[in-house]
Amino acid sequence: MTLFGLVRHGQTDYNLRNLFQGSSDIPLNETGREQAHHALDHAPEIAWDVVVSSPLERARQTAEIIATDHHLPLGGTDPRLSEIDWGAAEGHDVAEMEAAYPGRAFPGREDHQAVADRGYDALEDLERRYPGQNVLVVAHGTIIRFLVSGIAERPLDSIPNGTLSILTLDGDTWGVRMIAGVPEAHVVRVASRDTNPRFVVDHAHLRPGAAVDPAQTPENREDETA
């Protein structure tokens, strides 16, 4: 069994300003760098073997900080772990764009199912590359939410910056052990690893879909797509 720790990158200025970020290559801000340093502070005691990431700068920076802090090797980047491309919404205010385009039907937006499918493909390739190991994957809020919600079989709220979710993969069986720092126990088997979709991501999942935990601080309740 291979275990994946999915870490959402630290905060950027786009996050702070509540702008759609997606494929835009925005670096971490000071808060984001601090979040990267503390991303594993409250994680379970897991002996991580390697850190890989999306090639976007905010994810790479987060991965490099974690690798340095925890003396872990970097395993490079995979473009399939990049965030969804929000098309015409990139760089624009979240509330304004959602009002203008109900259902997040932004011109040029990447298909949500395609985002999930490429993410599962990337994880399966990492499982073949690091069989039986514990792999930290630094990526982005929406793609992490798509991956986890597909396996958990329910819509999820935003994935906060600098939080850890844990998935497992053993043959054709996927599991969810943690969602953004909250323990979870859900296992599901797929019919085949050779065809997509592994898990169907409903169009409604484009927008975070669960109630916000009132215990979360305001800075952690930012829209993950921002």
mmCIF file of C-alpha atoms in Angstrom:
data_model
loop_
_atom_site.group_PDB
_atom_site.id
_atom_site.type_symbol
_atom_site.label_atom_id
_atom_site.label_comp_id
_atom_site.label_asym_id
_atom_site.label_seq_id
_atom_site.Cartn_x
_atom_site.Cartn_y
_atom_site.Cartn_z
ATOM 1 C CA MET A 1 0.000 0.000 0.000
ATOM 2 C CA THR A 2 1.196 3.485 -0.899
ATOM 3 C CA LEU A 3 0.183 6.392 1.299
ATOM 4 C CA PHE A 4 -0.228 9.897 -0.103
ATOM 5 C CA GLY A 5 -0.179 13.040 1.993
ATOM 6 C CA LEU A 6 -1.841 15.810 -0.024
ATOM 7 C CA VAL A 7 -0.732 19.246 1.179
ATOM 8 C CA ARG A 8 -2.312 22.412 -0.119
ATOM 9 C CA HIS A 9 0.306 25.097 -0.773
ATOM 10 C CA GLY A 10 0.612 28.114 1.530
ATOM 11 C CA GLN A 11 -1.145 31.413 1.034
ATOM 12 C CA THR A 12 -0.481 33.750 -1.901
ATOM 13 C CA ASP A 13 -1.502 37.357 -2.470
ATOM 14 C CA TYR A 14 -4.257 36.096 -4.783
ATOM 15 C CA ASN A 15 -5.596 34.021 -1.880
ATOM 16 C CA LEU A 16 -5.437 37.056 0.361
ATOM 17 C CA ARG A 17 -7.328 39.197 -2.159
ATOM 18 C CA ASN A 18 -9.881 36.430 -2.932
ATOM 19 C CA LEU A 19 -9.001 36.235 -6.611
ATOM 20 C CA PHE A 20 -9.317 33.176 -8.822
ATOM 21 C CA GLN A 21 -5.816 31.747 -9.106
ATOM 22 C CA GLY A 22 -5.958 28.366 -10.809
ATOM 23 C CA SER A 23 -3.255 28.027 -13.448
ATOM 24 C CA SER A 24 -1.851 31.514 -12.727
ATOM 25 C CA ASP A 25 1.703 31.094 -11.435
ATOM 26 C CA ILE A 26 1.668 33.148 -8.228
ATOM 27 C CA PRO A 27 4.359 32.790 -5.512
ATOM 28 C CA LEU A 28 3.806 32.374 -1.786
ATOM 29 C CA ASN A 29 3.530 35.477 0.356
ATOM 30 C CA GLU A 30 5.032 35.776 3.841
ATOM 31 C CA THR A 31 2.037 34.099 5.475
ATOM 32 C CA GLY A 32 2.214 31.305 2.920
ATOM 33 C CA ARG A 33 5.864 30.620 3.644
ATOM 34 C CA GLU A 34 5.085 30.450 7.352
ATOM 35 C CA GLN A 35 2.208 28.055 6.681
ATOM 36 C CA ALA A 36 4.567 25.824 4.699
ATOM 37 C CA HIS A 37 6.952 25.653 7.651
ATOM 38 C CA HIS A 38 4.091 24.471 9.875
ATOM 39 C CA ALA A 39 2.183 22.264 7.407
ATOM 40 C CA LEU A 40 3.124 19.034 9.222
ATOM 41 C CA ASP A 41 3.007 20.369 12.780
ATOM 42 C CA HIS A 42 -0.199 18.533 13.661
ATOM 43 C CA ALA A 43 0.138 15.641 11.220
ATOM 44 C CA PRO A 44 0.172 12.004 12.332
ATOM 45 C CA GLU A 45 3.590 10.486 12.971
ATOM 46 C CA ILE A 46 4.384 9.266 9.454
ATOM 47 C CA ALA A 47 7.857 8.614 8.088
ATOM 48 C CA TRP A 48 7.601 10.399 4.755
ATOM 49 C CA ASP A 49 9.895 9.143 2.014
ATOM 50 C CA VAL A 50 9.742 11.868 -0.623
ATOM 51 C CA VAL A 51 8.055 15.158 -1.543
ATOM 52 C CA VAL A 52 6.675 15.820 -5.027
ATOM 53 C CA SER A 53 4.634 18.771 -6.215
ATOM 54 C CA SER A 54 2.766 20.615 -8.890
ATOM 55 C CA PRO A 55 5.161 22.672 -11.036
ATOM 56 C CA LEU A 56 3.402 25.954 -10.153
ATOM 57 C CA GLU A 57 5.646 28.168 -8.037
ATOM 58 C CA ARG A 58 3.451 28.306 -4.939
ATOM 59 C CA ALA A 59 3.404 24.499 -4.740
ATOM 60 C CA ARG A 60 7.105 24.119 -5.522
ATOM 61 C CA GLN A 61 8.028 26.667 -2.846
ATOM 62 C CA THR A 62 5.871 24.879 -0.286
ATOM 63 C CA ALA A 63 7.405 21.518 -1.213
ATOM 64 C CA GLU A 64 10.939 22.897 -0.952
ATOM 65 C CA ILE A 65 10.262 24.368 2.494
ATOM 66 C CA ILE A 66 8.761 21.113 3.759
ATOM 67 C CA ALA A 67 11.591 19.050 2.285
ATOM 68 C CA THR A 68 14.235 21.279 3.868
ATOM 69 C CA ASP A 69 12.526 21.438 7.264
ATOM 70 C CA HIS A 70 11.989 17.684 7.466
ATOM 71 C CA HIS A 71 15.151 16.514 5.665
ATOM 72 C CA LEU A 72 13.225 14.835 2.859
ATOM 73 C CA PRO A 73 14.272 14.311 -0.758
ATOM 74 C CA LEU A 74 12.472 16.165 -3.521
ATOM 75 C CA GLY A 75 10.994 13.926 -6.188
ATOM 76 C CA GLY A 76 10.388 16.595 -8.797
ATOM 77 C CA THR A 77 7.137 17.957 -10.211
ATOM 78 C CA ASP A 78 4.253 16.619 -12.282
ATOM 79 C CA PRO A 79 2.128 18.987 -14.417
ATOM 80 C CA ARG A 80 -0.896 16.739 -13.873
ATOM 81 C CA LEU A 81 -0.932 17.965 -10.267
ATOM 82 C CA SER A 82 -1.428 21.589 -11.379
ATOM 83 C CA GLU A 83 -4.538 23.488 -10.337
ATOM 84 C CA ILE A 84 -7.636 23.729 -12.499
ATOM 85 C CA ASP A 85 -7.448 26.432 -15.161
ATOM 86 C CA TRP A 86 -10.322 28.811 -14.432
ATOM 87 C CA GLY A 87 -10.183 30.357 -17.894
ATOM 88 C CA ALA A 88 -11.640 33.878 -18.041
ATOM 89 C CA ALA A 89 -11.932 33.982 -14.232
ATOM 90 C CA GLU A 90 -8.176 33.819 -13.651
ATOM 91 C CA GLY A 91 -7.010 36.821 -11.630
ATOM 92 C CA HIS A 92 -10.542 38.169 -11.056
ATOM 93 C CA ASP A 93 -12.577 38.571 -7.877
ATOM 94 C CA VAL A 94 -14.327 35.338 -6.886
ATOM 95 C CA ALA A 95 -17.678 36.874 -5.908
ATOM 96 C CA GLU A 96 -17.863 39.070 -9.005
ATOM 97 C CA MET A 97 -17.084 36.215 -11.389
ATOM 98 C CA GLU A 98 -19.523 33.840 -9.705
ATOM 99 C CA ALA A 99 -22.247 36.470 -10.023
ATOM 100 C CA ALA A 100 -21.450 36.973 -13.702
ATOM 101 C CA TYR A 101 -21.172 33.246 -14.497
ATOM 102 C CA PRO A 102 -23.529 31.084 -12.406
ATOM 103 C CA GLY A 103 -22.253 27.585 -11.815
ATOM 104 C CA ARG A 104 -18.698 28.790 -12.468
ATOM 105 C CA ALA A 105 -19.312 28.392 -16.197
ATOM 106 C CA PHE A 106 -16.375 30.648 -17.018
ATOM 107 C CA PRO A 107 -15.304 30.836 -20.673
ATOM 108 C CA GLY A 108 -12.243 28.671 -21.193
ATOM 109 C CA ARG A 109 -12.533 26.869 -17.853
ATOM 110 C CA GLU A 110 -10.872 23.444 -17.742
ATOM 111 C CA ASP A 111 -13.305 20.556 -17.443
ATOM 112 C CA HIS A 112 -13.635 19.500 -13.805
ATOM 113 C CA GLN A 113 -13.687 15.768 -14.555
ATOM 114 C CA ALA A 114 -10.533 16.090 -16.652
ATOM 115 C CA VAL A 115 -8.803 17.742 -13.687
ATOM 116 C CA ALA A 116 -9.731 14.853 -11.400
ATOM 117 C CA ASP A 117 -8.757 12.241 -13.996
ATOM 118 C CA ARG A 118 -5.289 13.690 -14.543
ATOM 119 C CA GLY A 119 -4.824 13.881 -10.780
ATOM 120 C CA TYR A 120 -5.682 10.218 -10.268
ATOM 121 C CA ASP A 121 -3.386 9.302 -13.173
ATOM 122 C CA ALA A 122 -0.544 11.204 -11.481
ATOM 123 C CA LEU A 123 -1.111 9.468 -8.143
ATOM 124 C CA GLU A 124 -1.188 6.036 -9.766
ATOM 125 C CA ASP A 125 2.092 6.774 -11.534
ATOM 126 C CA LEU A 126 3.586 7.872 -8.211
ATOM 127 C CA GLU A 127 2.369 4.619 -6.664
ATOM 128 C CA ARG A 128 4.242 2.690 -9.346
ATOM 129 C CA ARG A 129 7.314 4.871 -8.818
ATOM 130 C CA TYR A 130 7.240 4.640 -5.021
ATOM 131 C CA PRO A 131 5.487 1.339 -4.246
ATOM 132 C CA GLY A 132 4.694 0.871 -0.580
ATOM 133 C CA GLN A 133 6.158 4.254 0.386
ATOM 134 C CA ASN A 134 4.773 7.401 2.004
ATOM 135 C CA VAL A 135 4.648 10.207 -0.538
ATOM 136 C CA LEU A 136 3.926 13.857 0.233
ATOM 137 C CA VAL A 137 2.218 15.596 -2.682
ATOM 138 C CA VAL A 138 2.042 19.397 -2.593
ATOM 139 C CA ALA A 139 -0.730 20.645 -4.847
ATOM 140 C CA HIS A 140 -3.758 22.942 -4.867
ATOM 141 C CA GLY A 141 -7.093 23.334 -3.159
ATOM 142 C CA THR A 142 -9.487 22.474 -5.957
ATOM 143 C CA ILE A 143 -7.624 19.490 -7.388
ATOM 144 C CA ILE A 144 -7.066 18.107 -3.878
ATOM 145 C CA ARG A 145 -10.763 18.574 -3.118
ATOM 146 C CA PHE A 146 -11.753 16.822 -6.352
ATOM 147 C CA LEU A 147 -9.447 13.872 -5.614
ATOM 148 C CA VAL A 148 -10.538 13.468 -2.016
ATOM 149 C CA SER A 149 -14.256 14.055 -2.612
ATOM 150 C CA GLY A 150 -14.292 11.466 -5.398
ATOM 151 C CA ILE A 151 -12.972 8.791 -3.054
ATOM 152 C CA ALA A 152 -14.967 10.004 -0.041
ATOM 153 C CA GLU A 153 -18.091 10.022 -2.258
ATOM 154 C CA ARG A 154 -19.430 13.342 -0.992
ATOM 155 C CA PRO A 155 -18.926 17.070 -1.646
ATOM 156 C CA LEU A 156 -16.362 18.823 0.516
ATOM 157 C CA ASP A 157 -15.761 22.327 1.741
ATOM 158 C CA SER A 158 -12.677 24.333 0.784
ATOM 159 C CA ILE A 159 -9.299 22.815 1.564
ATOM 160 C CA PRO A 160 -7.445 25.425 3.675
ATOM 161 C CA ASN A 161 -3.909 26.527 2.849
ATOM 162 C CA GLY A 162 -1.161 24.463 4.434
ATOM 163 C CA THR A 163 -3.389 21.553 5.500
ATOM 164 C CA LEU A 164 -2.823 17.827 5.068
ATOM 165 C CA SER A 165 -5.196 15.226 3.636
ATOM 166 C CA ILE A 166 -4.247 11.550 3.474
ATOM 167 C CA LEU A 167 -5.150 8.991 0.797
ATOM 168 C CA THR A 168 -4.093 5.366 0.382
ATOM 169 C CA LEU A 169 -3.821 3.220 -2.728
ATOM 170 C CA ASP A 170 -3.532 -0.561 -2.636
ATOM 171 C CA GLY A 171 -4.126 -2.242 -5.970
ATOM 172 C CA ASP A 172 -7.612 -1.156 -7.060
ATOM 173 C CA THR A 173 -8.594 0.047 -3.585
ATOM 174 C CA TRP A 174 -8.455 3.705 -2.574
ATOM 175 C CA GLY A 175 -8.951 5.056 0.924
ATOM 176 C CA VAL A 176 -9.308 8.388 2.705
ATOM 177 C CA ARG A 177 -7.727 8.645 6.160
ATOM 178 C CA MET A 178 -7.731 12.402 6.699
ATOM 179 C CA ILE A 179 -9.358 15.470 5.137
ATOM 180 C CA ALA A 180 -7.653 18.808 5.837
ATOM 181 C CA GLY A 181 -6.419 17.607 9.217
ATOM 182 C CA VAL A 182 -9.651 15.860 10.252
ATOM 183 C CA PRO A 183 -9.538 12.034 10.600
ATOM 184 C CA GLU A 184 -11.649 10.096 8.102
ATOM 185 C CA ALA A 185 -12.195 6.412 7.340
ATOM 186 C CA HIS A 186 -13.569 5.573 3.894
ATOM 187 C CA VAL A 187 -12.462 2.880 1.450
ATOM 188 C CA VAL A 188 -13.690 2.221 -2.078
ATOM 189 C CA ARG A 189 -12.569 -0.108 -4.857
ATOM 190 C CA VAL A 190 -12.495 0.932 -8.506
ATOM 191 C CA ALA A 191 -13.427 -1.415 -11.303
ATOM 192 C CA SER A 192 -10.229 -0.755 -13.254
ATOM 193 C CA ARG A 193 -7.098 1.366 -13.171
ATOM 194 C CA ASP A 194 -6.997 1.436 -16.960
ATOM 195 C CA THR A 195 -9.930 3.712 -17.727
ATOM 196 C CA ASN A 196 -11.235 7.113 -16.645
ATOM 197 C CA PRO A 197 -13.094 8.333 -14.772
ATOM 198 C CA ARG A 198 -11.838 6.508 -11.667
ATOM 199 C CA PHE A 199 -14.407 8.494 -9.683
ATOM 200 C CA VAL A 200 -17.082 10.792 -11.053
ATOM 201 C CA VAL A 201 -16.774 14.429 -9.977
ATOM 202 C CA ASP A 202 -20.178 16.060 -10.223
ATOM 203 C CA HIS A 203 -20.483 19.529 -11.742
ATOM 204 C CA ALA A 204 -21.833 20.743 -8.406
ATOM 205 C CA HIS A 205 -18.433 19.987 -6.877
ATOM 206 C CA LEU A 206 -16.903 22.894 -8.814
ATOM 207 C CA ARG A 207 -17.765 25.054 -5.839
ATOM 208 C CA PRO A 208 -16.946 23.946 -2.271
ATOM 209 C CA GLY A 209 -20.085 22.258 -1.050
ATOM 210 C CA ALA A 210 -20.054 21.572 2.706
ATOM 211 C CA ALA A 211 -20.749 23.734 5.719
ATOM 212 C CA VAL A 212 -17.781 25.605 7.113
ATOM 213 C CA ASP A 213 -16.508 24.368 10.478
ATOM 214 C CA PRO A 214 -17.080 27.297 12.877
ATOM 215 C CA ALA A 215 -13.870 26.372 14.686
ATOM 216 C CA GLN A 216 -11.850 27.328 11.618
ATOM 217 C CA THR A 217 -10.198 30.725 11.769
ATOM 218 C CA PRO A 218 -11.212 33.333 9.156
ATOM 219 C CA GLU A 219 -7.887 33.087 7.352
ATOM 220 C CA ASN A 220 -8.434 29.342 6.896
ATOM 221 C CA ARG A 221 -11.877 29.850 5.375
ATOM 222 C CA GLU A 222 -10.583 31.381 2.148
ATOM 223 C CA ASP A 223 -11.984 29.966 -1.043
ATOM 224 C CA GLU A 224 -9.433 27.430 -2.248
ATOM 225 C CA THR A 225 -9.778 28.614 -5.833
ATOM 226 C CA ALA A 226 -8.696 32.111 -4.936
#
